[in-house]
Short mmCIF file of N, CA, C and O in Angstrom, two decimals:
data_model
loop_
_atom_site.label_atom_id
_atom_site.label_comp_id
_atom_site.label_asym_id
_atom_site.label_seq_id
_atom_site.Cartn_x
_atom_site.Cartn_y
_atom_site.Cartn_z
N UNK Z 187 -39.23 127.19 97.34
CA UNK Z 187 -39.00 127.13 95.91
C UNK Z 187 -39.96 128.06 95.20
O UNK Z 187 -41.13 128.30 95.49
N UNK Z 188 -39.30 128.48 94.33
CA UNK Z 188 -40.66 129.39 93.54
C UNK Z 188 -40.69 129.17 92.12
O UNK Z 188 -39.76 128.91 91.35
N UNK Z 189 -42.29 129.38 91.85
CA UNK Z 189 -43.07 128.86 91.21
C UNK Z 189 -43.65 130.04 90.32
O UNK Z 189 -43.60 131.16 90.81
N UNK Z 190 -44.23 129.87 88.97
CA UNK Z 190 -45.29 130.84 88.27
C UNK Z 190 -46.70 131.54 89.64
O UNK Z 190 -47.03 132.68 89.96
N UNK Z 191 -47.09 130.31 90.04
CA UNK Z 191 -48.40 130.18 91.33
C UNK Z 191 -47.92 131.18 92.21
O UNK Z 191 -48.78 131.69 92.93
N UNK Z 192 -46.53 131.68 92.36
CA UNK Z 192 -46.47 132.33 93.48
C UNK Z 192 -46.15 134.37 92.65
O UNK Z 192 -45.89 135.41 93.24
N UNK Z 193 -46.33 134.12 91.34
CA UNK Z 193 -46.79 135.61 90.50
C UNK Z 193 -48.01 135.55 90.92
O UNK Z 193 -48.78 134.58 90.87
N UNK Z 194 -48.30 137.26 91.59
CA UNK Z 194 -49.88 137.11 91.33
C UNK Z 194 -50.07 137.99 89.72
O UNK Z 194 -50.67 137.47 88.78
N UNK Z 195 -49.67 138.87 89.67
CA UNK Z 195 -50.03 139.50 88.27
C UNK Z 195 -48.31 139.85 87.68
O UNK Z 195 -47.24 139.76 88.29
N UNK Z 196 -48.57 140.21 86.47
CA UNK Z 196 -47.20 140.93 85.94
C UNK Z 196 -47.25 141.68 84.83
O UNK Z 196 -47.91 141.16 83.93
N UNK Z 197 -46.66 142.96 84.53
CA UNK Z 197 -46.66 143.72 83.90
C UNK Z 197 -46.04 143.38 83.09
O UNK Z 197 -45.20 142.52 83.38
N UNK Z 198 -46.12 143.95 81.37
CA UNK Z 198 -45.14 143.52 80.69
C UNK Z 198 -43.71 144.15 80.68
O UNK Z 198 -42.93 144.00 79.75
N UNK Z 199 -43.48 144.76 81.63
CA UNK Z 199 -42.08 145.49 81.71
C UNK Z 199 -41.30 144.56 82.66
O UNK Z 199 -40.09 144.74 82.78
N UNK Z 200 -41.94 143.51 83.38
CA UNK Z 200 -41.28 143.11 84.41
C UNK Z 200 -41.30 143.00 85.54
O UNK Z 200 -40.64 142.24 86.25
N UNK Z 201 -42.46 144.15 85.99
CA UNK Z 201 -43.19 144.80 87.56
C UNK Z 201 -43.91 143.31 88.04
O UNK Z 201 -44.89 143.02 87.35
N UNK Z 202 -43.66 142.62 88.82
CA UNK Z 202 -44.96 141.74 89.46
C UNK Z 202 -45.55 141.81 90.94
O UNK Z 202 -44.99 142.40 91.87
N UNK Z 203 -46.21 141.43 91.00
CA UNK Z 203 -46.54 141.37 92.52
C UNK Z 203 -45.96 139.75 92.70
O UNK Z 203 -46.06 138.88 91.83
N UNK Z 204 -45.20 139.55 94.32
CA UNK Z 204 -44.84 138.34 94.36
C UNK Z 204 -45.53 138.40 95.35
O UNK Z 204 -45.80 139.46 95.91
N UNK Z 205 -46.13 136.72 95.93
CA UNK Z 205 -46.50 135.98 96.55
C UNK Z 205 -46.26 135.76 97.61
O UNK Z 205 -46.35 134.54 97.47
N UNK Z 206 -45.89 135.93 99.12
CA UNK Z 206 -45.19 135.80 99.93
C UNK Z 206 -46.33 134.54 100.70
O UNK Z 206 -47.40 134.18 100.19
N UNK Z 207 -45.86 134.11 101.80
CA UNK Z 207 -46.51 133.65 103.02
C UNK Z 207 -47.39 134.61 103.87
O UNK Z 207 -48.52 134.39 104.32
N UNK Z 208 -46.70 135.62 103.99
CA UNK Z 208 -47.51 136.61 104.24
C UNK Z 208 -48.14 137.86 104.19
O UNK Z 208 -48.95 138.30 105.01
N UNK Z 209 -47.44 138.77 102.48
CA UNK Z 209 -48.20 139.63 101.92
C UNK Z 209 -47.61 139.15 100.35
O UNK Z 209 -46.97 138.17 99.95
N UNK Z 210 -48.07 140.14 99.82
CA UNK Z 210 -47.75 140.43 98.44
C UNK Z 210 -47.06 141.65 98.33
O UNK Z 210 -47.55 142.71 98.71
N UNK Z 211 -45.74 141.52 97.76
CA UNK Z 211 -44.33 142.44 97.68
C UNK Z 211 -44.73 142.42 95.86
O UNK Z 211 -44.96 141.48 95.10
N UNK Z 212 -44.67 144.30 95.57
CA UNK Z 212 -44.43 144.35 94.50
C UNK Z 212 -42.26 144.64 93.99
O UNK Z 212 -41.33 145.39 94.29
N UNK Z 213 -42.44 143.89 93.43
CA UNK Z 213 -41.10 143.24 92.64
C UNK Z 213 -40.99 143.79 90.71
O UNK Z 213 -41.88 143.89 89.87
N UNK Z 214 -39.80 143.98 90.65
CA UNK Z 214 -39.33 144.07 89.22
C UNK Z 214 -38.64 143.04 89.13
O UNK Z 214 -38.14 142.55 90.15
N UNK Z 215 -38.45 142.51 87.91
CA UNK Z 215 -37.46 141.40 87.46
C UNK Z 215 -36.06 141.99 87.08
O UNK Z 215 -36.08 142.84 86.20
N UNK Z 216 -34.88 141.66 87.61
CA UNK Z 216 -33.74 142.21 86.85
C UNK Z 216 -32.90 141.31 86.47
O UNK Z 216 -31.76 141.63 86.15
N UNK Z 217 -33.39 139.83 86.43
CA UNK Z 217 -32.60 138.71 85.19
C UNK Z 217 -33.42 137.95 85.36
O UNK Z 217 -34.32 137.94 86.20
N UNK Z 218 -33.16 137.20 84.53
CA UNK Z 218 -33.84 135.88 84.39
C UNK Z 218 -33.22 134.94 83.57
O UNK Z 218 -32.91 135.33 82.44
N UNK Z 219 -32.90 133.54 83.93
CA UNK Z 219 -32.40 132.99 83.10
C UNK Z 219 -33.17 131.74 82.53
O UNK Z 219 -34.01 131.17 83.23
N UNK Z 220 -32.85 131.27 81.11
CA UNK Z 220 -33.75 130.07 80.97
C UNK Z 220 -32.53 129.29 80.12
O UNK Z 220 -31.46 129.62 79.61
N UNK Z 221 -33.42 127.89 80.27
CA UNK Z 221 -32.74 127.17 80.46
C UNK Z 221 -32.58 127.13 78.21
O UNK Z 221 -33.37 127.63 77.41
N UNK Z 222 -31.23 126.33 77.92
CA UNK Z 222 -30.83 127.11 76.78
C UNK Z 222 -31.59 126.14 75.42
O UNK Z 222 -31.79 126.45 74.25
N UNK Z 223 -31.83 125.07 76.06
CA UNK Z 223 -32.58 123.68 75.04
C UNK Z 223 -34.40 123.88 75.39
O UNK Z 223 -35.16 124.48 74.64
N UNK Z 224 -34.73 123.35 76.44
CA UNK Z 224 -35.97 123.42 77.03
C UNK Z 224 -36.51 124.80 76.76
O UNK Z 224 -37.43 124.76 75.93
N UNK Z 225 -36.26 125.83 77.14
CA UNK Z 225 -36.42 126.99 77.17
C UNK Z 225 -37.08 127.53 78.49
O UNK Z 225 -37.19 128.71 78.81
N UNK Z 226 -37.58 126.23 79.33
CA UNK Z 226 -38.25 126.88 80.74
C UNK Z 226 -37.17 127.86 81.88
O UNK Z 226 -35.96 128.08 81.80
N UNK Z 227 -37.84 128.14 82.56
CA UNK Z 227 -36.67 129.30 83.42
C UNK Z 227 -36.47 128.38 84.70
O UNK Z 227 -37.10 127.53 85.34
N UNK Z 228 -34.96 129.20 84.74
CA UNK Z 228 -34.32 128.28 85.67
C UNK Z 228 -33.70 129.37 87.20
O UNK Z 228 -33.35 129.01 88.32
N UNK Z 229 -33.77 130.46 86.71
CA UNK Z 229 -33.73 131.63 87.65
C UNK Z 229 -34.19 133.18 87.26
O UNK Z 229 -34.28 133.89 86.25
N UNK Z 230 -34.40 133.24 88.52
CA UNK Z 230 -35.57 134.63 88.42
C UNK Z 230 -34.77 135.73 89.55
O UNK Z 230 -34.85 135.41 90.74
N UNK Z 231 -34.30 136.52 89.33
CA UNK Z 231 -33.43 137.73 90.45
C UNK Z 231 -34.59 138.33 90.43
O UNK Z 231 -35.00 138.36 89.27
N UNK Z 232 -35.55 138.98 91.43
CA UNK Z 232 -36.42 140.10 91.98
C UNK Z 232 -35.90 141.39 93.21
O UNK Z 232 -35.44 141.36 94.36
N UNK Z 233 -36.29 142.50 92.15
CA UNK Z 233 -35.95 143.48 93.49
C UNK Z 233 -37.48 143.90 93.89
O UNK Z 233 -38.49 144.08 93.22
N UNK Z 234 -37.27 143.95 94.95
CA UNK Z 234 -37.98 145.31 95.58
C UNK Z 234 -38.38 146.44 95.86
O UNK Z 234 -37.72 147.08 96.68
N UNK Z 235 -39.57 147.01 95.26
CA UNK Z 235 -39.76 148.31 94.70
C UNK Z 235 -41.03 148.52 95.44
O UNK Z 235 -41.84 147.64 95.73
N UNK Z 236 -41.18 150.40 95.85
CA UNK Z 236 -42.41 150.68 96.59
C UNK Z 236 -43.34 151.03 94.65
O UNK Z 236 -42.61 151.00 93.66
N UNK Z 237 -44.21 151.18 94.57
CA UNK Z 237 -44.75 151.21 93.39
C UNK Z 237 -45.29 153.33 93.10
O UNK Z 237 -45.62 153.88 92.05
N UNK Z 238 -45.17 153.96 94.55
CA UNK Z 238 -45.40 154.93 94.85
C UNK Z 238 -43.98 156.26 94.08
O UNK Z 238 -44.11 157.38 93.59
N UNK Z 239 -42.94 155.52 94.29
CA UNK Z 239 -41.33 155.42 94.26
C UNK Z 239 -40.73 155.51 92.59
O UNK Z 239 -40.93 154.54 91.85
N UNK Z 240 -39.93 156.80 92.04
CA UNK Z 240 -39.38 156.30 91.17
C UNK Z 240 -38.36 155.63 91.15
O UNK Z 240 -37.77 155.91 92.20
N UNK Z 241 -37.57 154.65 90.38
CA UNK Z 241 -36.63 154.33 90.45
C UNK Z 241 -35.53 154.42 89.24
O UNK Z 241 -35.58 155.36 88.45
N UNK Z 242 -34.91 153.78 89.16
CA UNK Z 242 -33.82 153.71 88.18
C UNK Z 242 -33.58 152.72 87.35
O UNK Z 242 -32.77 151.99 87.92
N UNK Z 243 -33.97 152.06 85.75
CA UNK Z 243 -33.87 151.14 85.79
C UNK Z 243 -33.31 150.77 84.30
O UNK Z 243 -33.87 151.56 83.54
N UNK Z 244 -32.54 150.00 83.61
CA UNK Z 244 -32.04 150.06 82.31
C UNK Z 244 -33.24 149.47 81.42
O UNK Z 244 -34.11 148.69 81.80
N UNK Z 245 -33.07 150.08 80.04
CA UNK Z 245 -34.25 149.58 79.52
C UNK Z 245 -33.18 149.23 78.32
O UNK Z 245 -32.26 149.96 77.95
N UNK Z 246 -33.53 147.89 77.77
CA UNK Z 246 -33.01 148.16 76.46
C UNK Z 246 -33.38 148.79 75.25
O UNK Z 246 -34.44 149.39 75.12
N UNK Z 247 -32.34 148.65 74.19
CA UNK Z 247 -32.53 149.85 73.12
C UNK Z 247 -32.88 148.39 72.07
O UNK Z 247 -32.11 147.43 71.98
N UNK Z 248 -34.23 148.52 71.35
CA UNK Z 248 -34.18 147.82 69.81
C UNK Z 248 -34.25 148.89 68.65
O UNK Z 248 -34.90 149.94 68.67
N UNK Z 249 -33.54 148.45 67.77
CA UNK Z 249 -33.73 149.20 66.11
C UNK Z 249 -34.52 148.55 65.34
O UNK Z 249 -34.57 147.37 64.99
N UNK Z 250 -35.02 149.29 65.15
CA UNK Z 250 -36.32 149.03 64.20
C UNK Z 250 -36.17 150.10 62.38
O UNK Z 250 -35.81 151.26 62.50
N UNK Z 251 -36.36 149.77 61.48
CA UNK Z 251 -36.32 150.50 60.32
C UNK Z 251 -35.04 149.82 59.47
O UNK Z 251 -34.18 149.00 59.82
N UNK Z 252 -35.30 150.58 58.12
CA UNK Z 252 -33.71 150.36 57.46
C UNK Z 252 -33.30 151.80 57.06
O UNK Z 252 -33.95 152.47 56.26
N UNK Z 253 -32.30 152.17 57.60
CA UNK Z 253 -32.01 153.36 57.50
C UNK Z 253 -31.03 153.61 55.62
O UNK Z 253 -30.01 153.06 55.21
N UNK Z 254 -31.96 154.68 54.95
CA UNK Z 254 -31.16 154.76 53.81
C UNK Z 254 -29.46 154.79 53.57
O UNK Z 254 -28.85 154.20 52.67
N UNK Z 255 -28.95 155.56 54.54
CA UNK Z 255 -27.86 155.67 54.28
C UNK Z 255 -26.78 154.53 54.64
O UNK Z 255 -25.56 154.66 54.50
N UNK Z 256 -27.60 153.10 55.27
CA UNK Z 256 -26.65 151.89 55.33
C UNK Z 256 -26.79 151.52 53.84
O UNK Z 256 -25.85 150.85 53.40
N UNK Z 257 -28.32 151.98 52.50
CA UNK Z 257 -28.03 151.39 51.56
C UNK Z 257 -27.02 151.99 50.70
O UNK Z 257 -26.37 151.53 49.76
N UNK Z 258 -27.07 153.30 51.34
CA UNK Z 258 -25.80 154.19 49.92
C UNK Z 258 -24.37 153.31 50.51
O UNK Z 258 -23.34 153.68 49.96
N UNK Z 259 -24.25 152.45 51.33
CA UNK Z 259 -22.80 152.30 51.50
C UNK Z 259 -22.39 152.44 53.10
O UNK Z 259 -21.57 151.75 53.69
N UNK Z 260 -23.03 153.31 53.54
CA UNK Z 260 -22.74 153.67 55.35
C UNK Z 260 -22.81 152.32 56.07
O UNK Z 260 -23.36 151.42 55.43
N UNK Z 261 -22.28 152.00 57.48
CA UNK Z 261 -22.62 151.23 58.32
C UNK Z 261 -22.83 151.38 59.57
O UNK Z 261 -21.98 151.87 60.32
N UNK Z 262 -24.01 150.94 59.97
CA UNK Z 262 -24.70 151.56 61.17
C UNK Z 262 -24.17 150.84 62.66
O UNK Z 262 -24.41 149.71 63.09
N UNK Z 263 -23.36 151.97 63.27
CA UNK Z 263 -22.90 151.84 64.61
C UNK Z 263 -23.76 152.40 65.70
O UNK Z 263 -24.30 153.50 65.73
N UNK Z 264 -23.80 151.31 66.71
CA UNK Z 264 -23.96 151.58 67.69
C UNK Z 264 -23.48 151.57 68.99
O UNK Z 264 -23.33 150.43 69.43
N UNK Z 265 -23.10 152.77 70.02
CA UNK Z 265 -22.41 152.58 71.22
C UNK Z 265 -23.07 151.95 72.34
O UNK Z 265 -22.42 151.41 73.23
N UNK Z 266 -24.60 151.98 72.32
CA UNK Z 266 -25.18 150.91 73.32
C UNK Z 266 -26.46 150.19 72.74
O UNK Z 266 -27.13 150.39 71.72
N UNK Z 267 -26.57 149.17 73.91
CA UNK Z 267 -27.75 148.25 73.64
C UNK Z 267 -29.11 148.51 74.91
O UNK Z 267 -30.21 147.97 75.05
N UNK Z 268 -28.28 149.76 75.80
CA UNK Z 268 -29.53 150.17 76.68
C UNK Z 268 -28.89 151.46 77.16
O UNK Z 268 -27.76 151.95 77.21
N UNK Z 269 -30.62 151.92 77.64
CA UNK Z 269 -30.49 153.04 78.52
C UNK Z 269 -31.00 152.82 80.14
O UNK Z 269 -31.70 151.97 80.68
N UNK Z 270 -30.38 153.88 80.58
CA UNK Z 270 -31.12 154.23 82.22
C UNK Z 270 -32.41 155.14 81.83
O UNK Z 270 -32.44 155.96 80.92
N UNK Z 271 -33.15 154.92 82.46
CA UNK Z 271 -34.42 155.29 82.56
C UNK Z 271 -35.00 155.80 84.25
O UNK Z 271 -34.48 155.29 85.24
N UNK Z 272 -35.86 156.63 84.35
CA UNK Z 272 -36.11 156.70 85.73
C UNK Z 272 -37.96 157.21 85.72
O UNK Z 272 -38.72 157.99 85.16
N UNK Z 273 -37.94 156.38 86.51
CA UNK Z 273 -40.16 156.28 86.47
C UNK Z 273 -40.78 155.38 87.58
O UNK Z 273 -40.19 154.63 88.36
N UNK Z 274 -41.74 155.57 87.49
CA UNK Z 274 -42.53 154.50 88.67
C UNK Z 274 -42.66 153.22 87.90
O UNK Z 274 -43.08 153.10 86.74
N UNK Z 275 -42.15 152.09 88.91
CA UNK Z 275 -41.80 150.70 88.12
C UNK Z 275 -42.56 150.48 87.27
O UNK Z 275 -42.14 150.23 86.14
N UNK Z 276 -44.38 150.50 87.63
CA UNK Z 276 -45.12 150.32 86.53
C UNK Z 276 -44.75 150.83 85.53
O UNK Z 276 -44.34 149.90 84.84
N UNK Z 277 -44.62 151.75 84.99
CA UNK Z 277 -44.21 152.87 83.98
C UNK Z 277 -43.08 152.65 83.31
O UNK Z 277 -43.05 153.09 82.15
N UNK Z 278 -42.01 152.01 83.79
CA UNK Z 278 -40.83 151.33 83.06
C UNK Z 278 -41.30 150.49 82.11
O UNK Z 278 -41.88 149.43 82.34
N UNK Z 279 -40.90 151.24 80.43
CA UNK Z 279 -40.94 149.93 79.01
C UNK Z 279 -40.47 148.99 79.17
O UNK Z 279 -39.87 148.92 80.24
N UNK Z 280 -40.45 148.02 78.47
CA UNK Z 280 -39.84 146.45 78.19
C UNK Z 280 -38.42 147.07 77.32
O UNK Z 280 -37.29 146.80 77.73
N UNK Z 281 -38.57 147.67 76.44
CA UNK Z 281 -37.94 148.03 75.75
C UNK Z 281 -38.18 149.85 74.61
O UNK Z 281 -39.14 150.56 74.31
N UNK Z 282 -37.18 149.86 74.42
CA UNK Z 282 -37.46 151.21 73.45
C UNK Z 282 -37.25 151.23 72.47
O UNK Z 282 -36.02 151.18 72.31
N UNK Z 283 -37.88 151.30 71.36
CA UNK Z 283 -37.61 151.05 69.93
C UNK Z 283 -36.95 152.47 69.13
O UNK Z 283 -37.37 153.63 69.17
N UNK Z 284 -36.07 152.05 68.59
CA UNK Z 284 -35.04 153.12 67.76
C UNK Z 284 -35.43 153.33 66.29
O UNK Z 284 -34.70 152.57 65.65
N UNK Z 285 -36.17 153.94 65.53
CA UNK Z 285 -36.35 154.05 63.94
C UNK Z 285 -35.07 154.82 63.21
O UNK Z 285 -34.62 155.96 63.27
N UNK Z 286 -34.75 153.70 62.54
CA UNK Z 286 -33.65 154.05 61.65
C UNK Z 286 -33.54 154.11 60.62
O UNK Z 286 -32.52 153.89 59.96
N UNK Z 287 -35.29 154.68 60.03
CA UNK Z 287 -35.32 155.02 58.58
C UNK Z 287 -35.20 156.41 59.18
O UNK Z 287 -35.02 157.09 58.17
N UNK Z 288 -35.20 157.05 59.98
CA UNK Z 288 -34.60 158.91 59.52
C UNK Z 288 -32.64 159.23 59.23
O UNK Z 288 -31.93 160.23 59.31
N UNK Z 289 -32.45 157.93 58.92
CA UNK Z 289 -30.79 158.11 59.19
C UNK Z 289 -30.68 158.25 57.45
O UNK Z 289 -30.61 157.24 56.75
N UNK Z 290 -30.67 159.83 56.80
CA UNK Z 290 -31.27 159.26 55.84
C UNK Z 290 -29.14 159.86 54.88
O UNK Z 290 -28.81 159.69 53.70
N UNK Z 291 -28.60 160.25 55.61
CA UNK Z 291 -26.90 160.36 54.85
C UNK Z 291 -26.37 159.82 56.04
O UNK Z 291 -26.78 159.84 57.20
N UNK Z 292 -25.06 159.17 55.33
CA UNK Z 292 -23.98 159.22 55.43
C UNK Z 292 -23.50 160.08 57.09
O UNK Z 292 -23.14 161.24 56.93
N UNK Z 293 -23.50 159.75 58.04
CA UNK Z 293 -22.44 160.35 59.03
C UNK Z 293 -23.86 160.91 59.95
O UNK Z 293 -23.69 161.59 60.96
N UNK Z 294 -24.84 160.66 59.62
CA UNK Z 294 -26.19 161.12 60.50
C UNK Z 294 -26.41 160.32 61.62
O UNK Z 294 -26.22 159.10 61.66
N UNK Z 295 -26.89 161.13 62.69
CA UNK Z 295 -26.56 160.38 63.78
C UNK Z 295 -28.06 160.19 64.74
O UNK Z 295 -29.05 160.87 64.48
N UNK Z 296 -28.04 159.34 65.66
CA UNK Z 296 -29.47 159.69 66.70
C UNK Z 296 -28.60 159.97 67.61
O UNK Z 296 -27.48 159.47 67.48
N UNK Z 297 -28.92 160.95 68.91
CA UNK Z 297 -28.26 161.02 70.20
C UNK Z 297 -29.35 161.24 71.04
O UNK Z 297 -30.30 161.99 70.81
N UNK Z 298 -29.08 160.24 72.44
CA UNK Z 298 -29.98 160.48 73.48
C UNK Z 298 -28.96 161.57 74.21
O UNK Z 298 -27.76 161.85 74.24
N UNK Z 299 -30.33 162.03 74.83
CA UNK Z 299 -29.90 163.08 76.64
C UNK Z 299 -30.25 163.20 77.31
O UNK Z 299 -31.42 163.56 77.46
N UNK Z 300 -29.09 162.90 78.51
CA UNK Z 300 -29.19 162.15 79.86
C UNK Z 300 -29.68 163.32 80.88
O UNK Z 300 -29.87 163.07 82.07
#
């Protein structure tokens, strides 16, 4: 069964070292679920990552700002809620924050590139 006791450390992106019987495996988190009243967690998915190693990993996207041109009237679309990212696990954000006070007309856009 596993336990908090069996994290030895954790990054805030998700990176931990897990606990084994017989070493310590560094691990990323790629779900987690908690429970929806209590709020404690009820499952934890871990992969396996060399820490040497980049990998591949989605990060989500937050917006942050109020962009002028939702006040002239515009409404602000978005086609995703994450990106792929590629880095040494440590190095993977929690998240990436989007400022959407430069959206400053009508039909202005941000674009990432892949």
């Amino acid at each position: 069964m596993w336990s908090s006791k069996n994290i030895q450390s954790c990054w805030r992106n998700g990176c931990c070292l897990l606990k084994t019987e017989k070493e310590e495996v560094p691990t990323l988190i790629t779900s987690l679920q908690r429970d929806p009243i209590e709020g404690h967690v009820l499952h934890v998915d871990f992969r396996k990552v060399d820490l040497d190693k980049k990998i591949e990993a989605e990060v989500p996207l937050t917006f942050v700002g109020i962009a002028p041109a939702a006040n002239a009237g515009g409404v602000i679309l978005t086609q995703t809620d994450k990106v792929t990212v590629e880095a040494l696990p440590q190095d993977i954000p929690n998240h990436i924050e989007i400022d959407l006070s430069g959206l400053a007309e009508i039909g202005a856009e941000i674009k990432v590139q892949i």
